[in-house]
Amino acid sequence: MEPVHIEVRHADGRGYPIDLAEGLGLRLLAALDALGVGAQRVFVSTAPIWRTVRHLLPEGLPDADVVLMADGERHKQLPAVSRLYDALMRAGADRATTVVAIGGGVVGDTAGFAAATYMRGLPIVHVPTTLVAQVDSAIGGKVGVNHPLAKNLVGAFHRPLAVLGDPRFLATLPRREFRAGLYEVVKYGAVASVELFTRVSHDLRGIFARSADVLLPVIADCCRIKARVVAADEREAGERRILNFGHTAGHALEALTKYRRFRHGEAVGYGMLVAARLAVARGAMPADDCEALAQAVTHMGPLPPVADLAADQVLEAMRLDKKVRAGRLHFVIPRRIGAVEVVDDVTDGELRAAMVATGLRG
Ligand code: GLY
């Protein structure tokens, strides 16, 4: 399978590459050298990730050089950032040091926020090892941590030097973690590409086999969509908001359950269903497209239960979302598969009804 090279090119003429290739992990040190990354590097990962991907990384990368942070979304909070500052200080990091984040969204977002803020900014290279990170969180420069009450509430925009993805990492993922990434893939199809949506919906067997031949083109398509969107709207003033499809209810579900019940992608799976049901109810989306989306989500496999969660509690959590501006919630609703729009007139009643139709308690 041919390597894929995508450029994120911003309006200021600067940007960064996304390189995807089988075996790129084994060539990581050479890839960093080729990017001109200086010799002072601090690698950040978590113990479980490091154990499972170590054999896919260069032998010459000493284990002692890796800073291991706590694993899991519930640890993506300010204390983890503070511990990374300690580790950077112990490592003698200065502005010539590059942070290399090896892991999923938790590692990338937390290490990214530490990199963005330590000494007012160190360069970072993302080496995403999960599907969610390869198709979404490693790209676009959003870094940050959760507040106990609101997902990703504390953060920054910090462009990486590069994103280096290897589909071989995905073979190491627990099935549930892999599946969680597929909901983000479905999101890309739903917001921007009927072709991608259809391909993913119809080739689940090939995708779950996790062969690089099937996965690499899918990941590349998602990265191309994201690269195009974030290049045009880095700071989410406009078009980038479409990438939040499913994320408003999704983030609220994650926060409400203390970041313990859902993988991020699973919460987005529910969030997309809520948005689609709301869209159908207001006549903005054909029911057939909503059904196709619901099938794509449910065919991925079981989602954690939501029947014990009250729609009103989720509504309350949504009010703390970053997408609330001047008191109005900016909500992404689908028009059809492949097209969404952002509206600011969704009522609590509509949201409540869509959540109940998705299985939450009324
Ligand atoms: N995950 C949505 C974004 O990066 O904008």
mmCIF file of C-alpha atoms and ligand atoms in Angstrom, residues 135-142 152 157 184 187-188 226 229-230 233-234 236 239-245 247 251 264, ligand 1:
data_model
loop_
_atom_site.group_PDB
_atom_site.id
_atom_site.type_symbol
_atom_site.label_atom_id
_atom_site.label_comp_id
_atom_site.label_asym_id
_atom_site.label_seq_id
_atom_site.Cartn_x
_atom_site.Cartn_y
_atom_site.Cartn_z
ATOM 1 C CA VAL A 135 -8.686 10.403 11.647
ATOM 2 C CA ASP A 136 -9.495 13.300 13.950
ATOM 3 C CA SER A 137 -7.892 14.441 17.180
ATOM 4 C CA ALA A 138 -4.249 14.557 16.033
ATOM 5 C CA ILE A 139 -5.128 16.896 13.158
ATOM 6 C CA GLY A 140 -6.114 20.530 13.404
ATOM 7 C CA GLY A 141 -4.167 21.757 16.415
ATOM 8 C CA LYS A 142 -6.898 21.522 19.052
ATOM 9 C CA ASN A 152 -12.249 19.911 26.459
ATOM 10 C CA PHE A 157 -4.867 25.841 19.320
ATOM 11 C CA GLU A 184 -15.758 9.380 13.879
ATOM 12 C CA LYS A 187 -19.100 11.352 11.079
ATOM 13 C CA TYR A 188 -16.767 12.375 8.234
ATOM 14 C CA LYS A 226 -10.205 17.359 8.037
ATOM 15 C CA VAL A 229 -11.709 22.075 6.720
ATOM 16 C CA VAL A 230 -9.132 23.086 9.337
ATOM 17 C CA ASP A 233 -11.047 27.608 9.398
ATOM 18 C CA GLU A 234 -8.388 26.798 11.953
ATOM 19 C CA GLU A 236 -13.578 27.242 14.316
ATOM 20 C CA GLU A 239 -16.865 25.721 8.572
ATOM 21 C CA ARG A 240 -14.859 23.801 11.186
ATOM 22 C CA ARG A 241 -18.000 23.682 13.292
ATOM 23 C CA ILE A 242 -19.353 20.964 10.973
ATOM 24 C CA LEU A 243 -16.784 18.596 12.489
ATOM 25 C CA ASN A 244 -18.656 18.937 15.774
ATOM 26 C CA PHE A 245 -21.537 16.900 14.354
ATOM 27 C CA HIS A 247 -20.278 16.203 19.607
ATOM 28 C CA HIS A 251 -19.578 15.660 25.034
ATOM 29 C CA HIS A 264 -15.358 9.414 22.944
HETATM 30 N N1 GLY B 1 -12.902 17.204 16.448
HETATM 31 C C1 GLY B 1 -13.382 18.370 15.838
HETATM 32 C C2 GLY B 1 -12.328 19.358 15.456
HETATM 33 O O1 GLY B 1 -11.154 19.058 15.523
HETATM 34 O O2 GLY B 1 -12.639 20.447 15.073
#
